[in-house]
Structure formats: C-alpha cells, structure tokens
Coordinates of N, CA and C in Angstrom, one line a residue:
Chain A
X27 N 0.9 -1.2 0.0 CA 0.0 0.0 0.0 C 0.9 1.2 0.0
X28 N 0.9 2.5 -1.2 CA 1.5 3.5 -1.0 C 0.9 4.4 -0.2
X29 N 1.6 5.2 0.8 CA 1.1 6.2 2.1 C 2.0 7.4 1.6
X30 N 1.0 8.4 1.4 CA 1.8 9.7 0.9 C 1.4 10.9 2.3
X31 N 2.7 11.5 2.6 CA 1.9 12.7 3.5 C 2.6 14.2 3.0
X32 N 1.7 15.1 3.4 CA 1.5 16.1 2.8 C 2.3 17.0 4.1
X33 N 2.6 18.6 4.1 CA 2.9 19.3 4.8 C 3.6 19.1 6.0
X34 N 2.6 19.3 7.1 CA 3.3 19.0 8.7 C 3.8 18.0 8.8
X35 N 2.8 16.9 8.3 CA 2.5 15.3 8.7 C 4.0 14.8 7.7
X36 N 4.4 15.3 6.9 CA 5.9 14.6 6.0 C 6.9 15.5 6.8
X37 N 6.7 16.4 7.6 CA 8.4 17.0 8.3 C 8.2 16.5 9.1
X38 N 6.7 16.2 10.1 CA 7.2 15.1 11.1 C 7.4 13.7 11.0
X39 N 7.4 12.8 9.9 CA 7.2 11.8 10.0 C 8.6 11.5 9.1
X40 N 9.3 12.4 8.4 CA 10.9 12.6 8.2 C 10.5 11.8 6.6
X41 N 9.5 11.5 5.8 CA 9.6 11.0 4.5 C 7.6 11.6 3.5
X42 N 7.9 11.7 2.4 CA 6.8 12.1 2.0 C 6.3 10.9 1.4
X43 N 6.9 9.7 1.4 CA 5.8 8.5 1.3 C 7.1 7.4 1.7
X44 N 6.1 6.4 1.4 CA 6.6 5.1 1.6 C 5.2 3.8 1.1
X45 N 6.0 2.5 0.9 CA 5.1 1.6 0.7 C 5.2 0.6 1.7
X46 N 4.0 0.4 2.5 CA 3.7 -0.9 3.6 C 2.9 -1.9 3.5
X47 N 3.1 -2.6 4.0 CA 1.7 -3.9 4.1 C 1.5 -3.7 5.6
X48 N 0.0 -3.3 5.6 CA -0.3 -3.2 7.3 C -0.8 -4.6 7.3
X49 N -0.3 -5.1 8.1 CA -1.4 -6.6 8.6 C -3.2 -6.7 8.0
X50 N -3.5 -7.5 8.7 CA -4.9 -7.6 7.7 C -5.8 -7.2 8.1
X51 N -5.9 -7.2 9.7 CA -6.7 -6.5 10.1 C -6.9 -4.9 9.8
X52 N -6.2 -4.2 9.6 CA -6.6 -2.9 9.1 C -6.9 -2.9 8.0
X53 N -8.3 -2.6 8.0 CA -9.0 -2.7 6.9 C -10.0 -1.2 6.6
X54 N -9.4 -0.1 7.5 CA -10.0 0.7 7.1 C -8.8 2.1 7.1
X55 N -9.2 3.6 7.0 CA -8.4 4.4 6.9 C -8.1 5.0 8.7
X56 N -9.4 4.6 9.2 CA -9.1 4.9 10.9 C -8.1 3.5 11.2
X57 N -8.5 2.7 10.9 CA -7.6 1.2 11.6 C -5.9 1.8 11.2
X58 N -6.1 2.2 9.2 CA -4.4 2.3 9.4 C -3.8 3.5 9.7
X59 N -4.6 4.4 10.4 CA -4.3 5.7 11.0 C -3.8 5.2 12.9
X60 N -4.3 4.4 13.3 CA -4.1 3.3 14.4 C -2.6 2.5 14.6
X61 N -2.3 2.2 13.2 CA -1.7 1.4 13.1 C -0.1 2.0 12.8
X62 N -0.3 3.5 11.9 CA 0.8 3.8 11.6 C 1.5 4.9 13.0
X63 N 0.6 4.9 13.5 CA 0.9 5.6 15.5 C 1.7 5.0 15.8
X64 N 1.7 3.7 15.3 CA 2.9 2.8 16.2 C 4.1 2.9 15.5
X65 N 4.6 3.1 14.2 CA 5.8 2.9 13.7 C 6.8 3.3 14.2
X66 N 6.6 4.7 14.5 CA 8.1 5.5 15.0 C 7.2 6.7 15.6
X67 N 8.2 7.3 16.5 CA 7.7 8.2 17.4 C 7.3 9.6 16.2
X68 N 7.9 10.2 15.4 CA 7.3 10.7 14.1 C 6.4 10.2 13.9
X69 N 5.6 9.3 13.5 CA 4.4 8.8 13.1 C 3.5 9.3 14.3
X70 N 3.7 8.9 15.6 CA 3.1 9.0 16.4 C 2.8 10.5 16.7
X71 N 3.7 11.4 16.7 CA 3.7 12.9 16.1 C 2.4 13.1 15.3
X72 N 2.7 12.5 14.3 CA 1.9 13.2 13.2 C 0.7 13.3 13.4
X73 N 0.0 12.0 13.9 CA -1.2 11.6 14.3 C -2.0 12.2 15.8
X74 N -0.8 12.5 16.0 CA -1.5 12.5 17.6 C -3.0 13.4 17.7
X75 N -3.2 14.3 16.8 CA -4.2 15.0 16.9 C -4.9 14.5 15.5
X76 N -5.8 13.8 15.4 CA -6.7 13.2 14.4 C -7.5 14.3 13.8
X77 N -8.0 15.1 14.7 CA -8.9 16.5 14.1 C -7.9 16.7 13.0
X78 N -6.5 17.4 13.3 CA -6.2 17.9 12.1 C -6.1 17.3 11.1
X79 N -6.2 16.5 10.8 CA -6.2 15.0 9.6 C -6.9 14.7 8.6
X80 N -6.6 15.1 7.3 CA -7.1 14.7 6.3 C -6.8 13.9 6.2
X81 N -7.8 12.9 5.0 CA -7.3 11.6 3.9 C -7.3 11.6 3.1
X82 N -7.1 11.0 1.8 CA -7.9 10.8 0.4 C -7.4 9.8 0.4
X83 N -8.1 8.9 -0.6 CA -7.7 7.0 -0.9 C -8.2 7.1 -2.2
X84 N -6.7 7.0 -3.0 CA -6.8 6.9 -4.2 C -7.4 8.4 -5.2
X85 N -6.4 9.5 -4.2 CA -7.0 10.8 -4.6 C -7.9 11.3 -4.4
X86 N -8.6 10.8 -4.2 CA -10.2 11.2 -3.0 C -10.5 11.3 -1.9
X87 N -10.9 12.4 -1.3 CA -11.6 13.0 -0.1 C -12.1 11.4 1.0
X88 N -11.0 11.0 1.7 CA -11.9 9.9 2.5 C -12.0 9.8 3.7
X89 N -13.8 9.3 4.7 CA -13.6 9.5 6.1 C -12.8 8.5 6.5
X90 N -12.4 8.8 8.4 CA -12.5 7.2 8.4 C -12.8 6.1 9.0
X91 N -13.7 6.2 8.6 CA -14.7 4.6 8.1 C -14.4 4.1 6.6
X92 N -13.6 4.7 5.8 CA -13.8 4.5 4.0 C -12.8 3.1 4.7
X93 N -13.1 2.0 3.4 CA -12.4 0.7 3.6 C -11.5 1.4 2.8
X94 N -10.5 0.0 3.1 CA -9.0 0.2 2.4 C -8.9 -1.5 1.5
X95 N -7.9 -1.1 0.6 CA -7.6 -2.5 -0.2 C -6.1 -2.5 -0.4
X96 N -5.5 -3.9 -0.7 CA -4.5 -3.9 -1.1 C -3.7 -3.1 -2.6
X97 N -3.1 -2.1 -2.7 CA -2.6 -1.4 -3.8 C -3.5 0.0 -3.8
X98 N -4.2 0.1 -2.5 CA -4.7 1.7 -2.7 C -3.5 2.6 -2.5
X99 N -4.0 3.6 -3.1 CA -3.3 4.8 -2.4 C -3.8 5.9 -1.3
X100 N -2.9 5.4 -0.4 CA -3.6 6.5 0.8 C -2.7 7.9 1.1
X101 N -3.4 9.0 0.9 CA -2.7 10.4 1.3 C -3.2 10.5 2.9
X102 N -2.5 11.4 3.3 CA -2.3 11.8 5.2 C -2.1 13.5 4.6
X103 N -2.9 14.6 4.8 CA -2.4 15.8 5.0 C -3.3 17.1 6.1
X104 N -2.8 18.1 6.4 CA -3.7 19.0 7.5 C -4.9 19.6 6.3
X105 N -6.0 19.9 6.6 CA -6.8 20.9 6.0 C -6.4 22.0 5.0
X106 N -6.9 21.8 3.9 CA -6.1 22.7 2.5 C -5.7 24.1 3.0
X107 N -4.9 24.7 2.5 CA -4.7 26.2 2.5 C -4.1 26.9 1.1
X108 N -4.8 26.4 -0.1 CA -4.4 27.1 -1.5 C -5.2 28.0 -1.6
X109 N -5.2 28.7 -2.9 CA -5.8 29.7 -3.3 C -5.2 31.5 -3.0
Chain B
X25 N -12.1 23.7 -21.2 CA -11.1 23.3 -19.7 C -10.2 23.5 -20.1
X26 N -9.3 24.2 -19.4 CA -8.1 24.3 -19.2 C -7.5 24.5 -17.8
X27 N -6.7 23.4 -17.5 CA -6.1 23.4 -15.3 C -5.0 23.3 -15.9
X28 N -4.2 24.3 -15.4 CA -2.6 24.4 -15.0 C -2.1 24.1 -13.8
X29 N -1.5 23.2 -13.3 CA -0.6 23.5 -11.9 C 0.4 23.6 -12.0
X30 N 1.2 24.9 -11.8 CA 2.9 24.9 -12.5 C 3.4 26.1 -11.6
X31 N 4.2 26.0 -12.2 CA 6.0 26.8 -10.8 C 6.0 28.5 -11.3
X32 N 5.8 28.1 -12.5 CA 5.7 29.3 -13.7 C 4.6 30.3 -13.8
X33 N 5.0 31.7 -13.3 CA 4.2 32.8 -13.9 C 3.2 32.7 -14.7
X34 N 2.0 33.6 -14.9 CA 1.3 33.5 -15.8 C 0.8 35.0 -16.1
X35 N 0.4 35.1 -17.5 CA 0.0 36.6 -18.0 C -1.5 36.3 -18.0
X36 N -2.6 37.3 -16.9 CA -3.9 37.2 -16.8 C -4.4 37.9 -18.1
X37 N -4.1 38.6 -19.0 CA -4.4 39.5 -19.7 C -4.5 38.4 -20.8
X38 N -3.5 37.7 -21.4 CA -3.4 36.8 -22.2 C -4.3 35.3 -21.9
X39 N -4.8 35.5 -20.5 CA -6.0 34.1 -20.3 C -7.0 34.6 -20.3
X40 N -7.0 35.6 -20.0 CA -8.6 36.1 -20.1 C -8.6 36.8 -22.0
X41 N -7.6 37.4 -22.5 CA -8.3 37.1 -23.8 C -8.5 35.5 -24.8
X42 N -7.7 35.0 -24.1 CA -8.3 33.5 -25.0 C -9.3 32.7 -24.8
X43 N -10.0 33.0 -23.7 CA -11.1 32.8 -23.0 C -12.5 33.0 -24.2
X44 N -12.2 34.1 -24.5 CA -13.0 34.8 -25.6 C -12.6 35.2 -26.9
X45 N -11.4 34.5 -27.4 CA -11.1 34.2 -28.6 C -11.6 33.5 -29.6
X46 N -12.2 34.2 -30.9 CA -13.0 33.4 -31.6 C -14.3 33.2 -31.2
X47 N -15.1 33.7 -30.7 CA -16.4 32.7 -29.7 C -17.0 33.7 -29.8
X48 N -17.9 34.4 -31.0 CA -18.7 35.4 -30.6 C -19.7 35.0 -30.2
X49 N -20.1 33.8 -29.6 CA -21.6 33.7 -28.3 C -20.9 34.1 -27.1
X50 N -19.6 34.1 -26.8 CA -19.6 34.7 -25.4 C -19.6 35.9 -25.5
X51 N -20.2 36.3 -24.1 CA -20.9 37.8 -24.1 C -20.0 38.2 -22.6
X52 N -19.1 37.5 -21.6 CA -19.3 38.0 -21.0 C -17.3 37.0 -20.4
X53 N -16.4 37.3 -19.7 CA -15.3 36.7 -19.3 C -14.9 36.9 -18.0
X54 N -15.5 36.7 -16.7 CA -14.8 37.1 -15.8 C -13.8 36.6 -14.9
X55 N -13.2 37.0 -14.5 CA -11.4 36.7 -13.8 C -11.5 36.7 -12.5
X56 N -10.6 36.0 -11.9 CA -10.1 36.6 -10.6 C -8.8 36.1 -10.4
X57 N -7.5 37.1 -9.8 CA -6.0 37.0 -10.1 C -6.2 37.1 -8.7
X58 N -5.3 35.7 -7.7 CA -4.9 35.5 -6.1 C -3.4 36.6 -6.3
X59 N -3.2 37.0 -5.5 CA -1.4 37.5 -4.9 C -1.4 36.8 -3.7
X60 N -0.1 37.3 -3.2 CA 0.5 36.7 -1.9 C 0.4 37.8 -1.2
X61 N 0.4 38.2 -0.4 CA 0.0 39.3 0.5 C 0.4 38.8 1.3
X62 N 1.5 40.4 1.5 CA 2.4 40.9 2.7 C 1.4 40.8 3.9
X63 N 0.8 40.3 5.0 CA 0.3 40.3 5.6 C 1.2 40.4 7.3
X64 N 2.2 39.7 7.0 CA 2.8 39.4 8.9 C 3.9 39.7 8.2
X65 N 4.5 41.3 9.4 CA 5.8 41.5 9.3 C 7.1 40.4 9.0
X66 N 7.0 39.5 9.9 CA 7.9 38.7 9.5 C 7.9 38.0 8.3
X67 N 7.2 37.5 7.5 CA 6.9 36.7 6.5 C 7.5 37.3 5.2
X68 N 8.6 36.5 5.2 CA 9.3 36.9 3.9 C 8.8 36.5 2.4
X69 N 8.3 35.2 2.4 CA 8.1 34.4 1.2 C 7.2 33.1 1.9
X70 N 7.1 32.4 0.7 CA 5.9 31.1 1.3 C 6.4 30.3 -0.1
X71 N 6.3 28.8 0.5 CA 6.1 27.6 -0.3 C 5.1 27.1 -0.7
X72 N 4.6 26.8 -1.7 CA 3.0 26.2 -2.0 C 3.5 25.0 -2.2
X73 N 3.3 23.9 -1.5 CA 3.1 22.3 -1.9 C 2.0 21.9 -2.2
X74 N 1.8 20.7 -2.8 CA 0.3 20.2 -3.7 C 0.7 18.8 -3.9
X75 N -0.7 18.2 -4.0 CA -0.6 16.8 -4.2 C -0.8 16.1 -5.9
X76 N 0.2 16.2 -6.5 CA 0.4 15.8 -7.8 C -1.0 14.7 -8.2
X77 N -1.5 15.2 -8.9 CA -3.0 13.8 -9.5 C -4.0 14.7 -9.2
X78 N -4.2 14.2 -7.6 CA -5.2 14.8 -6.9 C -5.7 16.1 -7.3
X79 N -5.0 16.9 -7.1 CA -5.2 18.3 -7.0 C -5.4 18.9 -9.0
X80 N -5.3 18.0 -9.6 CA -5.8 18.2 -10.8 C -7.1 17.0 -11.2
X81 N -7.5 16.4 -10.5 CA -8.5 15.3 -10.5 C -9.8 16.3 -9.4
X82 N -9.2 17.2 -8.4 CA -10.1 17.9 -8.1 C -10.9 19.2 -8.3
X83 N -9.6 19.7 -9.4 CA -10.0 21.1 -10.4 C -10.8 20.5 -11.2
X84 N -10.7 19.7 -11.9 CA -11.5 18.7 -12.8 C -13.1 18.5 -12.3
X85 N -13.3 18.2 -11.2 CA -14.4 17.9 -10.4 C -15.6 19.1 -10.1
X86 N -14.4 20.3 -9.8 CA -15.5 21.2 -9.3 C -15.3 22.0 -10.7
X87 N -14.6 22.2 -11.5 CA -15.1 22.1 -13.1 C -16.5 21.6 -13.7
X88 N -16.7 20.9 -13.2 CA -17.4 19.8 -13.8 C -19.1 20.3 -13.2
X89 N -18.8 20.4 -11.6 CA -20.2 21.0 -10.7 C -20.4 22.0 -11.7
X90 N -19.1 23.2 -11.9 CA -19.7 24.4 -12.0 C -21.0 24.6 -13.4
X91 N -20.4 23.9 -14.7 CA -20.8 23.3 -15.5 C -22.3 22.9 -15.1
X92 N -22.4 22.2 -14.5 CA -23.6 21.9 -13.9 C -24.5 22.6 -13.2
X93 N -24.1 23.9 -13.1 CA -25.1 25.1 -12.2 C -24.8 26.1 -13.0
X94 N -24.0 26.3 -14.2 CA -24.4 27.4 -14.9 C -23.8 26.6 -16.5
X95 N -24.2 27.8 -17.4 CA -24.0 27.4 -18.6 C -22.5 28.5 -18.9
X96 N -21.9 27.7 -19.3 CA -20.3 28.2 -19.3 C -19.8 27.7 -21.0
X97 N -18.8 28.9 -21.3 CA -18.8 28.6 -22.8 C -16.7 28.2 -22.8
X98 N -16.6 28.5 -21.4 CA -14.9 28.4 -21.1 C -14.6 28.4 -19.7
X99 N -13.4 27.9 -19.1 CA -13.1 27.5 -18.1 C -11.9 27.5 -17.7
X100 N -11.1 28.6 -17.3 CA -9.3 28.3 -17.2 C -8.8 28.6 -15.9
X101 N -8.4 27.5 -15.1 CA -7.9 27.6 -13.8 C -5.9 27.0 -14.0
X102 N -5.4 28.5 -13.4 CA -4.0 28.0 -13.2 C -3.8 28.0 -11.9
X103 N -3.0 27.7 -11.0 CA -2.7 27.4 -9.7 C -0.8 27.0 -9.8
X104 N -0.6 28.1 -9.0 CA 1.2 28.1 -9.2 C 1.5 27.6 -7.5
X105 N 2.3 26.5 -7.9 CA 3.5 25.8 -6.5 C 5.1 26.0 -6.5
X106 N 5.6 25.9 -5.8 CA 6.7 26.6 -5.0 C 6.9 27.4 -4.5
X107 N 8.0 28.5 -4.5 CA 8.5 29.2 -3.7 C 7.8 30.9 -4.2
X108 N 6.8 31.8 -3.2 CA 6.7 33.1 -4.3 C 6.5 33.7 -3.1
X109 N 6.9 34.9 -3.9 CA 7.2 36.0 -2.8 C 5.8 37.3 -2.5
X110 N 5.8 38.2 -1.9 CA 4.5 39.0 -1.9 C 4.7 39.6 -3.3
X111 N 3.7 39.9 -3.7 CA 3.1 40.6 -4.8 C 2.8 39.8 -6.0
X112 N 3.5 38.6 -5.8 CA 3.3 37.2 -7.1 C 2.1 36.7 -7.1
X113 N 1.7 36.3 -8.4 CA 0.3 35.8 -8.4 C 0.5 34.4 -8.8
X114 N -0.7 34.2 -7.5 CA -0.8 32.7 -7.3 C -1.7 31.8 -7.8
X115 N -2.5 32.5 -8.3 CA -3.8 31.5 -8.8 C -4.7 32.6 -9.7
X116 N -5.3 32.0 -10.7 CA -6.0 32.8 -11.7 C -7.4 31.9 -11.9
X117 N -8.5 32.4 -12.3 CA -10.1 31.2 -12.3 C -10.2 32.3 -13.7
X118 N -11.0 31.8 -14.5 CA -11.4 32.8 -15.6 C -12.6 32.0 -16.3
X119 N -13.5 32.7 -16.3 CA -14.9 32.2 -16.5 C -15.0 32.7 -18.1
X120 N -15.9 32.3 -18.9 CA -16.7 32.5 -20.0 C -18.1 32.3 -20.3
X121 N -18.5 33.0 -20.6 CA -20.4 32.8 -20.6 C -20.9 34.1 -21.5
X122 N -22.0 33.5 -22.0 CA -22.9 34.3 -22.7 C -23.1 35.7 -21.8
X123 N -23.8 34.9 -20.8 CA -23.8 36.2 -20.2 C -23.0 37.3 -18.6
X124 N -23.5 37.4 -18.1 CA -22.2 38.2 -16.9 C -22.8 37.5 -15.7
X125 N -23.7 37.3 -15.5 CA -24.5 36.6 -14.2 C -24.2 35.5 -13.8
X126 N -24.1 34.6 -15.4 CA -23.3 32.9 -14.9 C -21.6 33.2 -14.8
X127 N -20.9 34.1 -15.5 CA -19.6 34.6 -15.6 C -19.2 34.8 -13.8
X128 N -19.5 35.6 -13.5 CA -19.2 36.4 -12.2 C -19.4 35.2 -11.1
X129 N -20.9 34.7 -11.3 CA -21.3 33.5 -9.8 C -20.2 32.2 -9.9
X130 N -20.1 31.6 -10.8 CA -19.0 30.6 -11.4 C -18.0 31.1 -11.3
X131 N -17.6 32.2 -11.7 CA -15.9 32.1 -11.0 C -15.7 32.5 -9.7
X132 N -16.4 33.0 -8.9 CA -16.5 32.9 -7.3 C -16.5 32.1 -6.3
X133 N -17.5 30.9 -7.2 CA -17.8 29.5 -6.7 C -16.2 29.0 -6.9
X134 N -15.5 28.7 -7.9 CA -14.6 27.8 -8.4 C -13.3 28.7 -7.3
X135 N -13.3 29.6 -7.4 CA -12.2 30.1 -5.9 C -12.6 29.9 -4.9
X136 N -14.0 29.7 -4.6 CA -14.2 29.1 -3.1 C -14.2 27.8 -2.9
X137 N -14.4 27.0 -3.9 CA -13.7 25.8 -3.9 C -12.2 25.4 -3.9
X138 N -12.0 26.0 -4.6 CA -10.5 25.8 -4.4 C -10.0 26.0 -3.7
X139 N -9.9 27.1 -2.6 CA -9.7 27.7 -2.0 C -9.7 26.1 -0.4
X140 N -10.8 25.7 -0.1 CA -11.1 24.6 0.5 C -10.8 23.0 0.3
X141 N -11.0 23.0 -1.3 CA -11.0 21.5 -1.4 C -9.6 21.0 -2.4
X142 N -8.9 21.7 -3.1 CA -8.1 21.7 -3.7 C -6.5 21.3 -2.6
X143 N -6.4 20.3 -2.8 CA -4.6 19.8 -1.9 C -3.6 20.4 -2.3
X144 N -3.3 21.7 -1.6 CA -2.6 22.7 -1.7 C -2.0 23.1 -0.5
X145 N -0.8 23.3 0.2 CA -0.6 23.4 1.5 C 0.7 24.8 1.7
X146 N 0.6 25.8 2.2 CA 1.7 27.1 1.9 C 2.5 26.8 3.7
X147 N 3.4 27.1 2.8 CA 4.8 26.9 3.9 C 5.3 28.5 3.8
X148 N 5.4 29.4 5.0 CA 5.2 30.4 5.3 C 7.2 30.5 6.0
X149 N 7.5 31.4 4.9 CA 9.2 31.4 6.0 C 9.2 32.6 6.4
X150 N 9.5 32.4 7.9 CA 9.7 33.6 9.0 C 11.0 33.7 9.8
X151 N 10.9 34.6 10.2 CA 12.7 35.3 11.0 C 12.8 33.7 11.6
X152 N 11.8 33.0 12.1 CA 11.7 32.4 13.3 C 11.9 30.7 12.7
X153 N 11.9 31.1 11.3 CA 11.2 29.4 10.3 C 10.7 29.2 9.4
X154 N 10.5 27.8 9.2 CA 9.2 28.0 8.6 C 8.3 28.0 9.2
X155 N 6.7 27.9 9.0 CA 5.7 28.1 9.6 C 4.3 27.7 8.8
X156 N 3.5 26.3 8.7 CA 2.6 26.3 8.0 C 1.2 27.2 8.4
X157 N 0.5 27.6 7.0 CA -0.5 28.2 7.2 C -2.0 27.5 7.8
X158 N -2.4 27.7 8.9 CA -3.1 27.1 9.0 C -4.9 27.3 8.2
X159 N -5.6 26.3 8.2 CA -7.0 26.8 7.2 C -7.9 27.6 8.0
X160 N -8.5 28.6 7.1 CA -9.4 29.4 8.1 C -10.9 29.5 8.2
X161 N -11.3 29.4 9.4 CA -12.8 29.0 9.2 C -13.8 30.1 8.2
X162 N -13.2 31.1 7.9 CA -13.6 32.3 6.6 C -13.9 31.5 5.3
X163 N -12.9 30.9 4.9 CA -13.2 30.0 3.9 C -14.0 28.9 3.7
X164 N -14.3 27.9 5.1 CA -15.1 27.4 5.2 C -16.5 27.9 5.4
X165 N -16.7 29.0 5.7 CA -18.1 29.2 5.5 C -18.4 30.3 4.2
X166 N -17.3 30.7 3.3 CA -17.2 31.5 2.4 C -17.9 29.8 1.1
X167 N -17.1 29.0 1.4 CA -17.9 27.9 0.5 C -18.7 27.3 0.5
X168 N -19.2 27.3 2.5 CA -20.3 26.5 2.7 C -21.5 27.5 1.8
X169 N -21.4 28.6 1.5 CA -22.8 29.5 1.3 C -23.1 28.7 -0.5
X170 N -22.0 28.0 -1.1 CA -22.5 26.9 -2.3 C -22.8 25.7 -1.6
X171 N -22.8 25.4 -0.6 CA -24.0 24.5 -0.3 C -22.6 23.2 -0.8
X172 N -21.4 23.7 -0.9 CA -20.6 22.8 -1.4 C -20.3 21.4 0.2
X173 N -20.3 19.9 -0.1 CA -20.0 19.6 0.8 C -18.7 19.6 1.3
X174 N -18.8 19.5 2.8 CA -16.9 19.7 3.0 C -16.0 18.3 3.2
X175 N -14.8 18.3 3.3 CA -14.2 17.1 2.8 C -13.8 16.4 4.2

C-alpha cells in the first residue's frame, strides 16, 4: 500500500511517502491511522491529533470509516490552505 | 477546460483574452487574479506544496459541478507551486459565458472551492522558520454558502 503525507505530517514523520503492508486486520483508513501511530515516534507525532487530519484514498476525499484495499493509495495531509 | 498547476508565472491578460477568442456567443469573461500578500511583518516568502494527481482530479471535479449550475462557454484555472514571494500571483479562475450573471457567480464559486477542497498546503518562511499556514474557518463558510460539501 503507498502512504503519501503532505505538509506537517511529512516533516514530522521525516519521509513524503513510503510503501507498507499493514497486517490484515486494518481494513479501514481509521484502523491504518491506528496502526501507523505505532511505527516511530514521528508517526506517532503526526497523528496525535486526528482532528487535524485529512485523507484521500486513491486521490479522493476519505472518512475514516472508508475501507481500504491492497494497492490503494492513501494520502495523510492538514486541512487545504491554497488559493 | 483548461487546469494548469505549475512553478511558472502566468499573463492574466493573455488568459482572459483567449477565453473569448473566436467565440462570438460569449458575451461575458470574468477573472479573478490571487497575490501573496504581505500580511505578517515577518513573513518573507511562502512555499506552496500540492498533491500531484489529486489536485488536478479535483479542479477537474469542481469544473465539472460548476458546469452543472451554470451554462459556461470556457473555463481556465492555473494554480502556481513553489516558492513566491509578496506581490506574485498565485492562482487565476477565468470564467466565460454568454452572459455576466453565470460569468461572475462561477468564478466565485470555483475560488471558493478551491480555495477549501483543492490539496494545496503554503509553507510560510519567518525570521523564526518556517511556519505552516493554517485553514481558516472564513473559507469554510465562504464555500459552505454553495451549499458545497466539506471534505
């Protein structure tokens, strides 16, 4: 699964993507938001405040509750600020 | 349609006349040119990051709504990333329509979407750092008034 992160969430987590296999049980975007808290204390950074936390899966806007599949793409970024 | 996302300058004078080039049914072209604004003493310059795909899969999208709430004869959104300094312009919407009423409401909407839903993120450099911009609830209710859903 590729995990891309955007802004805050990639200076603290020291990489703007990477590819994992979460175990099987995480089967959704909150389970592997759960799951990636645990990697490294960065990760656990990044996440610690869920409010701030966008998703998209597969370039789209996702809660989380959205399921996940093997070969999605999941983004991690704060709330947009373009324009 | 036309979506740009690029590093590179753009001439508003030159997108808004091609908007209405050749097309005598359009009656009407209107613009809106973003700058960076000097706003906090300290803030020298700002970085715009963006999510490559996405963020042109989501100009595409609310393209698509606007089309669907008004009758539009052209459509040109650029959005510039990296590094720019105050007075550079950051973003351009430029509408086309027969008439001025769907012109004006459509490109208002398409900056207030963008403005919200578009994966765009400014890195703000100060005496002190950098410094991300955080989102402001202005904008979210500046889009909610299209009744747009939020993400």
């Amino acid at each position: 699964m590729k995990i891309l992160y955007f802004a805050w969430l990639r200076s603290r987590i020291g990489v703007g993507e990477e590819e994992l296999s979460p175990p099987p049980a995480v089967g959704t975007v909150g389970q592997l938001v759960d799951w990636l808290k645990t990697l490294s204390p960065g990760h656990a950074a990044a996440f610690a405040e869920t409010a701030l936390v966008r998703a998209a899966v597969n370039q789209d806007y996702a809660g989380l509750d959205h399921p996940l599949h093997p070969g999605d793409e999941v983004a991690f970024f704060p709330p947009v600020t373009g324009g | 349609m036309t979506v740009h996302v690029q590093r590179e300058d753009f001439d508003p004078g030159a997108e808004i006349a091609a908007l209405g080039a050749g097309r005598p049914d359009v009656g009407a072209v209107a613009s809106f040119v973003g700058l960076v604004r000097a706003e906090k003493d300290d803030v020298s310059a700002m970085t715009l990051e963006h999510y490559p795909g996405m963020t042109e899969r989501r100009i595409a999208a609310m393209e698509e709504e606007a089309r669907r709430r008004w009758p539009l004869d052209g459509v040109t959104v650029i959005h510039r990333y990296g590094r720019l300094v105050p007075g550079d312009r950051i973003v351009f919407v430029g509408v086309a329509s027969r008439h001025r009423a769907a012109a004006f409401a459509a490109c208002e909407f398409l900056i207030d979407w963008l403005k919200t839903r578009a994966p765009f993120w400014k890195l703000e450099e100060t005496t002190a750092g950098g410094r991300w911009v955080e989102a402001k609830d202005i904008d979210d209710a500046r889009a909610g008034r299209w009744e747009i859903e939020k993400p």
